[in-house]
mmCIF file of C-alpha atoms in Angstrom:
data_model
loop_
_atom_site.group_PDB
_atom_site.id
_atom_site.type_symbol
_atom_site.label_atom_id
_atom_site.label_comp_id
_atom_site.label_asym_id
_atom_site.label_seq_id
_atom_site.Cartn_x
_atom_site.Cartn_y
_atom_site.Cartn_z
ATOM 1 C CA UNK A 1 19.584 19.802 -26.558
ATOM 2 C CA UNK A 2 21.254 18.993 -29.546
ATOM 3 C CA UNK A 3 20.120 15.189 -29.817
ATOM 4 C CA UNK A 4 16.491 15.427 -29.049
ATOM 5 C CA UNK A 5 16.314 18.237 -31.388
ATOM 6 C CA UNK A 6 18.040 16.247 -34.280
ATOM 7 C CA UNK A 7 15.862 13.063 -33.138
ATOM 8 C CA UNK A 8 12.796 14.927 -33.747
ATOM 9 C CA UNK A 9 13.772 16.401 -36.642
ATOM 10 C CA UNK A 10 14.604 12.913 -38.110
ATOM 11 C CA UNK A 11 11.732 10.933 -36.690
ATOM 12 C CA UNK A 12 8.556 13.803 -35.261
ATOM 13 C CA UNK A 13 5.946 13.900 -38.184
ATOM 14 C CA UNK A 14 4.080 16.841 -37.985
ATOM 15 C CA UNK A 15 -0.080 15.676 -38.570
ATOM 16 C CA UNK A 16 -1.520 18.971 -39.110
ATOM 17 C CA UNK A 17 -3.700 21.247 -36.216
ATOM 18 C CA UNK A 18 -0.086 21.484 -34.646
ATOM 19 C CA UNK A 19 0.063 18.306 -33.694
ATOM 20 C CA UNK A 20 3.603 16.646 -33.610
ATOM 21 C CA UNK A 21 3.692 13.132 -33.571
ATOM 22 C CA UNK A 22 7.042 11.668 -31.938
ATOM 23 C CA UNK A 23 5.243 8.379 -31.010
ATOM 24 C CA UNK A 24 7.942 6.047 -32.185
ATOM 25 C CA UNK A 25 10.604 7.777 -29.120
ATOM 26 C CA UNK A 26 8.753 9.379 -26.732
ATOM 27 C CA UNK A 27 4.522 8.742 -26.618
ATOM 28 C CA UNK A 28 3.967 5.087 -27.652
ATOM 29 C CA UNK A 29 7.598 3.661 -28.320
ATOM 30 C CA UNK A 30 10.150 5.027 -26.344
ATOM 31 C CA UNK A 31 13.657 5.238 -26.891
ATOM 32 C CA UNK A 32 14.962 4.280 -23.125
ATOM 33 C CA UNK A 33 18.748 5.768 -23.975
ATOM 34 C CA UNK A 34 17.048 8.992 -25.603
ATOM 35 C CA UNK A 35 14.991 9.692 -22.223
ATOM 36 C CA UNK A 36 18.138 8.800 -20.197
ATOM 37 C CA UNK A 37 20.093 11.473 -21.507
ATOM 38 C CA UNK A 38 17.343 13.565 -21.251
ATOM 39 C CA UNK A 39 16.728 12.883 -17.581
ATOM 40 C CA UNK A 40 20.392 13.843 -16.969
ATOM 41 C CA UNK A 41 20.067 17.061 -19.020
ATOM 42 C CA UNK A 42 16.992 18.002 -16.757
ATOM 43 C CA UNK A 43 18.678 17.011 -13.680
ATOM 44 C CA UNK A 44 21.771 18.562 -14.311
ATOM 45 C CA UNK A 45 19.674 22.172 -15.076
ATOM 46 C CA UNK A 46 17.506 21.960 -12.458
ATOM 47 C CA UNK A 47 20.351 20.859 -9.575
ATOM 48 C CA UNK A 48 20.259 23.768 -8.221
ATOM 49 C CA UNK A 49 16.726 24.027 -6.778
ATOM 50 C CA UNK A 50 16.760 21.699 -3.975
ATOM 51 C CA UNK A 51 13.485 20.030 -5.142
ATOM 52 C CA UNK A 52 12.247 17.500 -2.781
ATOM 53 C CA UNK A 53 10.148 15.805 -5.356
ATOM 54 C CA UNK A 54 9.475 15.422 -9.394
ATOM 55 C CA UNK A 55 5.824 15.777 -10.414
ATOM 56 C CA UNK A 56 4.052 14.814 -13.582
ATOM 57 C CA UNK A 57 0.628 13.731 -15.346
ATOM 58 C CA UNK A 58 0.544 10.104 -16.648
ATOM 59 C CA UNK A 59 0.566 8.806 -19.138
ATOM 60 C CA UNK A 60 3.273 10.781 -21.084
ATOM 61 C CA UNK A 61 4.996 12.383 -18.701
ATOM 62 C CA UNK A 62 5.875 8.876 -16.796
ATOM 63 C CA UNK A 63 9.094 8.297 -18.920
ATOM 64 C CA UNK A 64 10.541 11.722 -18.319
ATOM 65 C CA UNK A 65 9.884 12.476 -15.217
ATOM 66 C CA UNK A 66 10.651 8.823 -13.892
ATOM 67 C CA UNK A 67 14.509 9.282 -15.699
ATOM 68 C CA UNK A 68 14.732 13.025 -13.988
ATOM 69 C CA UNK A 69 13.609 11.256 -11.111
ATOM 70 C CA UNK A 70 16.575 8.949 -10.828
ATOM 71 C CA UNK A 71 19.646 11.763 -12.192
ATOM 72 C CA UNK A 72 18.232 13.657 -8.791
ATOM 73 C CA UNK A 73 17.812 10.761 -6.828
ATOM 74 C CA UNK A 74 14.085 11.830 -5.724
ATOM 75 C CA UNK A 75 10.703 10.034 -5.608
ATOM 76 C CA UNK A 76 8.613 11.099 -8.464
ATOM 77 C CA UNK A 77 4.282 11.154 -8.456
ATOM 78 C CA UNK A 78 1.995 10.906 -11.798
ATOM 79 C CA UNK A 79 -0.852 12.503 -11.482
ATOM 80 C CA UNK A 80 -3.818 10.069 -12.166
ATOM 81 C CA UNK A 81 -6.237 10.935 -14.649
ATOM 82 C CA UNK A 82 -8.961 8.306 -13.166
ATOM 83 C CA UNK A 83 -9.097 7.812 -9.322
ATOM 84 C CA UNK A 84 -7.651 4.258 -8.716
ATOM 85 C CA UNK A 85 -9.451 1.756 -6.114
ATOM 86 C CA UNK A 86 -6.319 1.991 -4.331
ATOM 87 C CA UNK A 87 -6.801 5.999 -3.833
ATOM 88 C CA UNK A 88 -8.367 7.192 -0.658
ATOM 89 C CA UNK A 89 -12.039 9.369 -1.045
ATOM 90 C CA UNK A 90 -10.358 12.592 -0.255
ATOM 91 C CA UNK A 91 -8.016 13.965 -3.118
ATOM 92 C CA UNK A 92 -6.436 16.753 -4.791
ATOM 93 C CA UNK A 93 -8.110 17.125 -8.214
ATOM 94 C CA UNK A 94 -7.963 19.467 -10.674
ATOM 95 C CA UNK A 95 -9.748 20.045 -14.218
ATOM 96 C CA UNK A 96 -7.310 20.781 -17.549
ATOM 97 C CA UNK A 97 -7.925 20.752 -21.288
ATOM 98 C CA UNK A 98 -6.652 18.133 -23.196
ATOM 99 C CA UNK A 99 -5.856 19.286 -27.112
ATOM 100 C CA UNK A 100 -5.051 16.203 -28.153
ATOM 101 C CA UNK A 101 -8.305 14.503 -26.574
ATOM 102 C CA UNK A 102 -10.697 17.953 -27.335
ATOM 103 C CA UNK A 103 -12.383 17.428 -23.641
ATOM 104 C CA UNK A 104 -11.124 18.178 -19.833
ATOM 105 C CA UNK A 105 -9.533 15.409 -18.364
ATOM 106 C CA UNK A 106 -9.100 15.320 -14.394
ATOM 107 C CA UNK A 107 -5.660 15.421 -12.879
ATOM 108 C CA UNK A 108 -5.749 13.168 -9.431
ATOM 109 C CA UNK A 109 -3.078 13.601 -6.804
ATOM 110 C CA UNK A 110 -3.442 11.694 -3.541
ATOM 111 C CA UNK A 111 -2.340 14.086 -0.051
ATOM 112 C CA UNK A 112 -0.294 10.905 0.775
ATOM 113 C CA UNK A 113 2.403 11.919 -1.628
ATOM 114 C CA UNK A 114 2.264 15.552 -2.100
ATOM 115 C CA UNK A 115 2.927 16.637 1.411
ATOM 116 C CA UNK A 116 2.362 20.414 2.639
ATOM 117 C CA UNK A 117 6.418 21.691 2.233
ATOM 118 C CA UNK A 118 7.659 20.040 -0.526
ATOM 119 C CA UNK A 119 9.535 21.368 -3.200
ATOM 120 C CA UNK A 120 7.965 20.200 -6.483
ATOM 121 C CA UNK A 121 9.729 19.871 -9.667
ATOM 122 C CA UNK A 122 7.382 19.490 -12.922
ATOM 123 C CA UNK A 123 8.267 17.781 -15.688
ATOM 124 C CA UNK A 124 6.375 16.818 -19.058
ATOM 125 C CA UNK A 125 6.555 15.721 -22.519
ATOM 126 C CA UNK A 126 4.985 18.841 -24.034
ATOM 127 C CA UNK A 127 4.570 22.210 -23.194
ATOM 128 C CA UNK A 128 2.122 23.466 -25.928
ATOM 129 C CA UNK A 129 -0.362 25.599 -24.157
ATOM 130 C CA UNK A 130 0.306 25.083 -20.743
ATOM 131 C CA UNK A 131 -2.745 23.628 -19.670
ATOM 132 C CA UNK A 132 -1.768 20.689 -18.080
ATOM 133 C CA UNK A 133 1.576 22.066 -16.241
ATOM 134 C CA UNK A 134 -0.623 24.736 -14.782
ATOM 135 C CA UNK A 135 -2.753 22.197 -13.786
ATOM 136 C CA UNK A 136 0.094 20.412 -12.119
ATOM 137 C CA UNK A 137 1.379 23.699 -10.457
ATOM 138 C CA UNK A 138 -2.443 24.008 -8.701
ATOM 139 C CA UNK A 139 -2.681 20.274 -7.459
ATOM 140 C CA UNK A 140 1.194 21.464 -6.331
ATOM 141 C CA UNK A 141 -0.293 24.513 -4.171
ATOM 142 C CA UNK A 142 -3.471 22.994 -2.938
ATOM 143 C CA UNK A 143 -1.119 20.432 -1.018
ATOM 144 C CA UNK A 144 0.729 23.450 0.360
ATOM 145 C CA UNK A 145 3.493 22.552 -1.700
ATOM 146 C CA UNK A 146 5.786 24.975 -3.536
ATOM 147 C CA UNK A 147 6.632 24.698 -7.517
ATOM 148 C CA UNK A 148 10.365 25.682 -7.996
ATOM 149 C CA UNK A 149 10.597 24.538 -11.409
ATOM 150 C CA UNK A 150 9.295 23.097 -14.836
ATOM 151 C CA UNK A 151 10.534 21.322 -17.694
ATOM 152 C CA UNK A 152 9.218 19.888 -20.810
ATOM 153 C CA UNK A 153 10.924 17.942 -23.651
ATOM 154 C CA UNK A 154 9.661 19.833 -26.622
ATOM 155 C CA UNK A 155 8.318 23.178 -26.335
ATOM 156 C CA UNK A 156 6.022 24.757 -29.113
ATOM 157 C CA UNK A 157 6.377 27.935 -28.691
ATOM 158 C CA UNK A 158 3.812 29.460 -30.574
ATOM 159 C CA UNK A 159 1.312 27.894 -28.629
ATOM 160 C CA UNK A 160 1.716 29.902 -26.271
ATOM 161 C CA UNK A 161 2.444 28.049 -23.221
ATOM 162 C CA UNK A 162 5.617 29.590 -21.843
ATOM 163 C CA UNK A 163 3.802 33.248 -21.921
ATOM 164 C CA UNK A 164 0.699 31.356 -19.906
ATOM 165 C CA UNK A 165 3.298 30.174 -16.814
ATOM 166 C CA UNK A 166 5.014 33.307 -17.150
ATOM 167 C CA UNK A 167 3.260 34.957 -14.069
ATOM 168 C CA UNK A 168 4.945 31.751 -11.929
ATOM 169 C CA UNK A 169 8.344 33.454 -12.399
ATOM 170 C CA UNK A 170 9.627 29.939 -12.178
ATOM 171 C CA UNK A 171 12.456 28.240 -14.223
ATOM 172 C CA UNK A 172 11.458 27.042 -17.319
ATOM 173 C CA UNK A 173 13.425 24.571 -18.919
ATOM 174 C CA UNK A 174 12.702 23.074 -22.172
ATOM 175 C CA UNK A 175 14.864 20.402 -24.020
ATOM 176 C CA UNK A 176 13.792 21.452 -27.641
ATOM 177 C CA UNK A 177 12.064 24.603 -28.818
ATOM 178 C CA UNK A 178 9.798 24.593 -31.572
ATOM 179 C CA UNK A 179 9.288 27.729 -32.753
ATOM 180 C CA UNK A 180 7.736 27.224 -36.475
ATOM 181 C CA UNK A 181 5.917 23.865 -37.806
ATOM 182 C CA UNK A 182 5.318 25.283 -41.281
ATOM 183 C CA UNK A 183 4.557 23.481 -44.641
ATOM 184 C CA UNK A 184 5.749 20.330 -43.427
ATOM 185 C CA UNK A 185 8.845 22.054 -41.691
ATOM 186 C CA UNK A 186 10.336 22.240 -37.986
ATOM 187 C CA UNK A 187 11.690 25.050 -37.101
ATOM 188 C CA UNK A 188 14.018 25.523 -33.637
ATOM 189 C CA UNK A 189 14.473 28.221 -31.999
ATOM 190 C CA UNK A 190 15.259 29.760 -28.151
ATOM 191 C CA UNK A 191 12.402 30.591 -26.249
ATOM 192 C CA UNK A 192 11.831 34.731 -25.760
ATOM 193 C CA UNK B 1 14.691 -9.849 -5.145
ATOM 194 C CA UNK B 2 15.370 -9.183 -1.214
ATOM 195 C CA UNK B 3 15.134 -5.360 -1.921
ATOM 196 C CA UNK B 4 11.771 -5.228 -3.931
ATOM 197 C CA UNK B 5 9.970 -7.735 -1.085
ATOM 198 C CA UNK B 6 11.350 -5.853 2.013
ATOM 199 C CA UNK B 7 9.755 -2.388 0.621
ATOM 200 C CA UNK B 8 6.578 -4.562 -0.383
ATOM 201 C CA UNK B 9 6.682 -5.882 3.647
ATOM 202 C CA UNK B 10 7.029 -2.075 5.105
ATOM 203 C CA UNK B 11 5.146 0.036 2.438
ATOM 204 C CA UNK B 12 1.992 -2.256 0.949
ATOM 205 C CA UNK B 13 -1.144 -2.026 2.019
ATOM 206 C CA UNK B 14 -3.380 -5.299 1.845
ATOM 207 C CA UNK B 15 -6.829 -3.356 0.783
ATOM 208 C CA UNK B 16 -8.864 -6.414 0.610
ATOM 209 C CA UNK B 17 -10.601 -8.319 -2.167
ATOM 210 C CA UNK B 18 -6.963 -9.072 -3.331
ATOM 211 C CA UNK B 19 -5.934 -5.793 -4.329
ATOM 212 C CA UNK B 20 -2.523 -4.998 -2.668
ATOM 213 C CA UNK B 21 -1.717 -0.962 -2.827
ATOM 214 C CA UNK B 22 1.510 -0.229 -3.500
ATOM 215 C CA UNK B 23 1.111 3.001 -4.547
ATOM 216 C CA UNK B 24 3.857 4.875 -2.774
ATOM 217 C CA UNK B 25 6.492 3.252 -4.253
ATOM 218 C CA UNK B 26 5.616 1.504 -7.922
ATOM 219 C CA UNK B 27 1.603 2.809 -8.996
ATOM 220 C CA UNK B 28 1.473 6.877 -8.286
ATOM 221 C CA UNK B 29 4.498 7.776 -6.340
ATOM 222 C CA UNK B 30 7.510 5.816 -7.593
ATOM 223 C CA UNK B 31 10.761 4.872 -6.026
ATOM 224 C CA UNK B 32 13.519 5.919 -9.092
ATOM 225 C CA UNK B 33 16.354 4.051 -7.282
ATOM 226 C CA UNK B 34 14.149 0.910 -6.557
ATOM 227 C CA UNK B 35 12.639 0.704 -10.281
ATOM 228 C CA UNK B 36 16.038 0.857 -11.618
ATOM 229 C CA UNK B 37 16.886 -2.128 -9.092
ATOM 230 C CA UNK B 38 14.319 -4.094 -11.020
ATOM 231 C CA UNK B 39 15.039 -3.007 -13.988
ATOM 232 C CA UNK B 40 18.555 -4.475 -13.859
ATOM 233 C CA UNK B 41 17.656 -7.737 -12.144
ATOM 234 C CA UNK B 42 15.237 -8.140 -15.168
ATOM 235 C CA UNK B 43 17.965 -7.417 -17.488
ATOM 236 C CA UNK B 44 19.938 -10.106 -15.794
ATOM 237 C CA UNK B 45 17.467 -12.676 -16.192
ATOM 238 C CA UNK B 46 16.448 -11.694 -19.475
ATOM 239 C CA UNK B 47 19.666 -11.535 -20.969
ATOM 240 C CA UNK B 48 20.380 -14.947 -23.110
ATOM 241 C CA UNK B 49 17.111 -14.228 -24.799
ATOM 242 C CA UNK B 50 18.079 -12.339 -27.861
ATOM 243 C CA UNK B 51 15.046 -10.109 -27.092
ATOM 244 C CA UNK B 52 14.432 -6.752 -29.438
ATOM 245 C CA UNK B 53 11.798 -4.947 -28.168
ATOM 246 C CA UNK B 54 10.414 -4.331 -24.454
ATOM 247 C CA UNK B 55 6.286 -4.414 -24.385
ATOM 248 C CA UNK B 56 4.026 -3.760 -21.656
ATOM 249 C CA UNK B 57 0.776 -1.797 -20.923
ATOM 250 C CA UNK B 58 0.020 1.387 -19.806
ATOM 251 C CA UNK B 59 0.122 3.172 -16.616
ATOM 252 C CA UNK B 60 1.650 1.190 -14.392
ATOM 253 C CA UNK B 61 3.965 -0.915 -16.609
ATOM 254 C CA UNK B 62 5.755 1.848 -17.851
ATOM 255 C CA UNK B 63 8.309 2.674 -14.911
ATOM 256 C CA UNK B 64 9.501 -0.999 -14.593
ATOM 257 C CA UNK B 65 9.334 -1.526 -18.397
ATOM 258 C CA UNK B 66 11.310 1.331 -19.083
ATOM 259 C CA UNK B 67 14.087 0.531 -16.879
ATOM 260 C CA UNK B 68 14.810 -2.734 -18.308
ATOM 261 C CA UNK B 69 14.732 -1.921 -21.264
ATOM 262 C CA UNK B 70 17.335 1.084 -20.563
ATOM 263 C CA UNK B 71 19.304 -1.891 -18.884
ATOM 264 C CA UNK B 72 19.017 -3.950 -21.924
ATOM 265 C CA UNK B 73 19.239 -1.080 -24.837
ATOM 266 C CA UNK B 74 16.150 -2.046 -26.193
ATOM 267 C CA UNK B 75 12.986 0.392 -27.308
ATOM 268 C CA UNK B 76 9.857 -0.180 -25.086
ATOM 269 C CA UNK B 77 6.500 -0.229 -26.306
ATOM 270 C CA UNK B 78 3.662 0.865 -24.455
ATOM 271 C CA UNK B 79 -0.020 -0.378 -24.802
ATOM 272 C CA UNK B 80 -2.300 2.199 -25.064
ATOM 273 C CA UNK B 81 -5.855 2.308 -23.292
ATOM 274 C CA UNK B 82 -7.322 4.821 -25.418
ATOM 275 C CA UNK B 83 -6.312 5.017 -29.051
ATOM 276 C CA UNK B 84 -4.549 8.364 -29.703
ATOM 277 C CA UNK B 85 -5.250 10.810 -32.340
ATOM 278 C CA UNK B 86 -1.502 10.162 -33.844
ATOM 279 C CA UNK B 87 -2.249 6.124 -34.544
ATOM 280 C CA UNK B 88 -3.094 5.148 -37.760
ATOM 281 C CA UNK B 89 -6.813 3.747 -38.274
ATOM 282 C CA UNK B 90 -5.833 0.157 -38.162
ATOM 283 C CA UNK B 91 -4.291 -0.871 -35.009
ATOM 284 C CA UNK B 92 -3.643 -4.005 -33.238
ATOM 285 C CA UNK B 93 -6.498 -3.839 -30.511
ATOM 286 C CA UNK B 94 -7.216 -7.018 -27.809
ATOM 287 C CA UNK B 95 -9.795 -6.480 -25.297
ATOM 288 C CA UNK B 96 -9.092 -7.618 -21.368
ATOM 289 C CA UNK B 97 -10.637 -7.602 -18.134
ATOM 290 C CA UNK B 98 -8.950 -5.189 -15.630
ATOM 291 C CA UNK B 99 -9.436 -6.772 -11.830
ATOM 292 C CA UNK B 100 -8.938 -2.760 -10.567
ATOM 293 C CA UNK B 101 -11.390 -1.573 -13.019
ATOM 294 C CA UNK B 102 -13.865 -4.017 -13.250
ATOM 295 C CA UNK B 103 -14.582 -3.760 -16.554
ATOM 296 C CA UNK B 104 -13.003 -4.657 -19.922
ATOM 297 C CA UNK B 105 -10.233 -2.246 -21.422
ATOM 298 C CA UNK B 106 -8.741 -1.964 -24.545
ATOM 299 C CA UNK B 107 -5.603 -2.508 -25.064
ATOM 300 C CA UNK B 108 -3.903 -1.035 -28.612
ATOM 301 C CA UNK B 109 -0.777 -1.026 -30.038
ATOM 302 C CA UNK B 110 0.406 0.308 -33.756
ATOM 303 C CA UNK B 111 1.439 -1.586 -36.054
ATOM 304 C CA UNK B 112 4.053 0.937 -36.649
ATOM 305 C CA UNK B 113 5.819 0.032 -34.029
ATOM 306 C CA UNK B 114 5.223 -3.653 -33.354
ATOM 307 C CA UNK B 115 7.048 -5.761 -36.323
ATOM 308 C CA UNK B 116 7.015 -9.045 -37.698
ATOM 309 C CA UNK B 117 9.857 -11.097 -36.420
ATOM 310 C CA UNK B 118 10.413 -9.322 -33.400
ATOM 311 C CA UNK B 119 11.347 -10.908 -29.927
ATOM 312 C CA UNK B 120 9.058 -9.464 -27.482
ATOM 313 C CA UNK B 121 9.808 -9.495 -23.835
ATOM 314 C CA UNK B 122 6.726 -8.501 -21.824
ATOM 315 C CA UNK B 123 7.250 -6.369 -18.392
ATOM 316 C CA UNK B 124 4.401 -5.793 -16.173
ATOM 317 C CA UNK B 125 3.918 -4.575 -12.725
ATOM 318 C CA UNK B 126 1.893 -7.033 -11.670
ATOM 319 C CA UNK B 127 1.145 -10.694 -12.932
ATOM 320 C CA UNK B 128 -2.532 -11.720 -10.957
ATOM 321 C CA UNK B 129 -4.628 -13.425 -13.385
ATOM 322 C CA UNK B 130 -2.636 -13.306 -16.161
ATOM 323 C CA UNK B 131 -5.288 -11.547 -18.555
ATOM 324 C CA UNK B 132 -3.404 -8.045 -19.046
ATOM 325 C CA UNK B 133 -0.484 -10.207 -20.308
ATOM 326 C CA UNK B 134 -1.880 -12.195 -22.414
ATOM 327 C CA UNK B 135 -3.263 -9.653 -23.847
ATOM 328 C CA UNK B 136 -0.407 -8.282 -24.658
ATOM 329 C CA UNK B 137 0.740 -11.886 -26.083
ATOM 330 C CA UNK B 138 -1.902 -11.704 -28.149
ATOM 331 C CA UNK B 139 -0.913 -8.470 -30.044
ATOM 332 C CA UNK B 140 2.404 -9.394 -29.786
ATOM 333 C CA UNK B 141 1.233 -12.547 -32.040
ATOM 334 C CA UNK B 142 -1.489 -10.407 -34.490
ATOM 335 C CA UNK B 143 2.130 -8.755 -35.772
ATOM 336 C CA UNK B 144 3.683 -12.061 -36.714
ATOM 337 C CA UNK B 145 6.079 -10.761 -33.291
ATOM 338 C CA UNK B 146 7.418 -13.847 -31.100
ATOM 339 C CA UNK B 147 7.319 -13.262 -27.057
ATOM 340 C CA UNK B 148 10.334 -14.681 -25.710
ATOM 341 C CA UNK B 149 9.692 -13.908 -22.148
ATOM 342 C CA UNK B 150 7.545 -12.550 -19.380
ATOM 343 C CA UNK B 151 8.363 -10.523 -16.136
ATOM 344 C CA UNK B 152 6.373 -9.147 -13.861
ATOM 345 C CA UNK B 153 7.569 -6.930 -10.227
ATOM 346 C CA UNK B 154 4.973 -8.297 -7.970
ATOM 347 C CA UNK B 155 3.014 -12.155 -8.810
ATOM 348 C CA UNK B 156 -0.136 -13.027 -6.541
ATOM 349 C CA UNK B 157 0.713 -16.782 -7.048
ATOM 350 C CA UNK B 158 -2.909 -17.609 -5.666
ATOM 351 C CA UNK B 159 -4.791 -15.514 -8.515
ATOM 352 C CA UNK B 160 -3.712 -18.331 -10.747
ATOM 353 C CA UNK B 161 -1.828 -16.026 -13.674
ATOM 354 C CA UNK B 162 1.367 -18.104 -14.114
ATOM 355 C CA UNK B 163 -1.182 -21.466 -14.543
ATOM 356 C CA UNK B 164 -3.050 -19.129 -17.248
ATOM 357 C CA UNK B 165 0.465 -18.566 -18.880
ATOM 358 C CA UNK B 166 1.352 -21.895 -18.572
ATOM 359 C CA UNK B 167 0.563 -23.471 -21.883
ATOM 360 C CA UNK B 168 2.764 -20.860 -23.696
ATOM 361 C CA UNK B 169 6.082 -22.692 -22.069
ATOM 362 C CA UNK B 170 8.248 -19.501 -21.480
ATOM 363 C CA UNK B 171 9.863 -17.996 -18.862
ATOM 364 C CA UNK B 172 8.322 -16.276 -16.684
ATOM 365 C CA UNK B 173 10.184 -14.290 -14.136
ATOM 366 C CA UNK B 174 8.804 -12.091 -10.962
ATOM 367 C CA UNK B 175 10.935 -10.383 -8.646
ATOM 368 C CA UNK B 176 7.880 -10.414 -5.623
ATOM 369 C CA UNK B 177 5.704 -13.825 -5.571
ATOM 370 C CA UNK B 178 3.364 -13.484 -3.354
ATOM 371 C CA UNK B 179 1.899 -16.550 -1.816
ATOM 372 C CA UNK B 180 -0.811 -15.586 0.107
ATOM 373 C CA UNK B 181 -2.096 -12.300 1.890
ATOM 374 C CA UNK B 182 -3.881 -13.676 4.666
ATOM 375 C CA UNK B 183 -4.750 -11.869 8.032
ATOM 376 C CA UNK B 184 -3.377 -8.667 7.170
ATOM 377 C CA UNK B 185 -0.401 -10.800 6.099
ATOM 378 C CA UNK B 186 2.030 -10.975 3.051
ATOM 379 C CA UNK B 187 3.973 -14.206 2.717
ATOM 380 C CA UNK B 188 6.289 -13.959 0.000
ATOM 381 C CA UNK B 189 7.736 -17.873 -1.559
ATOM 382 C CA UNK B 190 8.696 -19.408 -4.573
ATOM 383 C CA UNK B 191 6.613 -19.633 -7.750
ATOM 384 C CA UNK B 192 5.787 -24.237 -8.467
#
């Protein structure tokens, strides 16, 4: 997608240990018009799927997901990464590495929103190595739900991540695809 | 707003020890349609106030946040918890006491991305005691920024936050005031 790429080439910073920073549009700041247009993008690829629901992991994935929500017209759930007070004792909860923390968070899903039957639709910020989405996808299936498709913002490819969900055979969508962040330089590309 | 305290009335959950779950519908499953509903009505209300930047805290203030903001084209800023690896070492950080938590948290925003001279209009999900926002008034103030208003989705008018806010003589809008959540009870009124 033409103006995410051209937003991150103007704005993403790129810190080094493949980190990409795009914290003044989409991680600490967010550009509310960007995201729109992004929502619709996702919406408008995924249409076909007949999801029932969008799922993603706070805190990052809120702004996405919650604009995808509303092109589809479907409730969307953000997987906590500390059990609320509000949450009941019995949850779905799942353990994924965080690379930009260097620990495991926890991934928190209460059974009163992800219902045996539902058609789950992930979207994310990033997909780098895939850690978190399959984390998503097995808080998905321990509800008895089914994933029909995922989607992240900005893809680095070389991470890795697309080739880890590959045995899903699910759509992947991605809005930008990084595939080189070399000597200071970001490189796009179509997924493989 | 009619809408917001009719779904409040069928959906919450009065938990006890003041805590009000709404979780199906604003805190880990959100309603889309609804949030964008709010985010409009805030946009209305918010309007004459020349406002440039949207502020609130993370998790739960995102959702509503971001759809005013989208309503009034302005970038949103969230407050982090946890200071990310892509900040810069100095940050604005103010500490406050979260009610759910029970404990102090952190709440951090970069300077990058929080001005001097900007008009800040704080969205919240909630406005109990008042601490989370002003919290956020008080890094709005360490960047030489000016808050211009305050909205919040839900106010518990008996946990005293709009007396806290008081002194700073601005307006302070929520779409939900609760007045008291007796006997299993919510009885919605008029903020004095």
């Amino acid at each position: 997608m033409k103006e995410l790429e051209d937003r991150i080439q103007r704005d993403g910073q790129i810190l080094g240990n493949g980190i990409l920073k795009v914290d003044s549009f989409v991680n600490h700041q967010v550009d509310p018009l960007l995201m729109d247009s992004c929502g619709k993008e996702f919406a408008r690829r995924f249409a076909s799927l007949g999801a029932t629901k969008v799922l993603t992991a706070e805190i990052s994935g809120i702004a996405p997901a919650l604009m995808t929500a509303i092109h589809l017209k479907l409730p969307v759930v953000y997987a906590r990464k500390t059990k609320p007070v509000t949450m009941p004792d019995q949850v779905y909860l799942t353990l994924a590495p965080s690379h930009t923390k260097g620990r495991m968070v926890e991934l928190i899903v209460s059974p009163e929103y992800l219902a045996q039957g539902e058609k789950i639709l992930i979207i994310d910020d990033f997909l780098a190595s895939g850690a978190t989405i399959l984390g998503l996808v097995r808080l998905a299936e321990a509800s008895g739900s089914k994933v029909v498709g995922i989607g992240a913002l900005i893809e680095k490819l070389f991470e890795g991540g697309r080739a880890a969900l590959k045995h899903l055979n699910l759509p992947i969508e991605s809005l930008a695809c990084i595939t080189a962040m070399d000597g200071g330089k970001i490189t796009f590309g179509e997924p493989v």
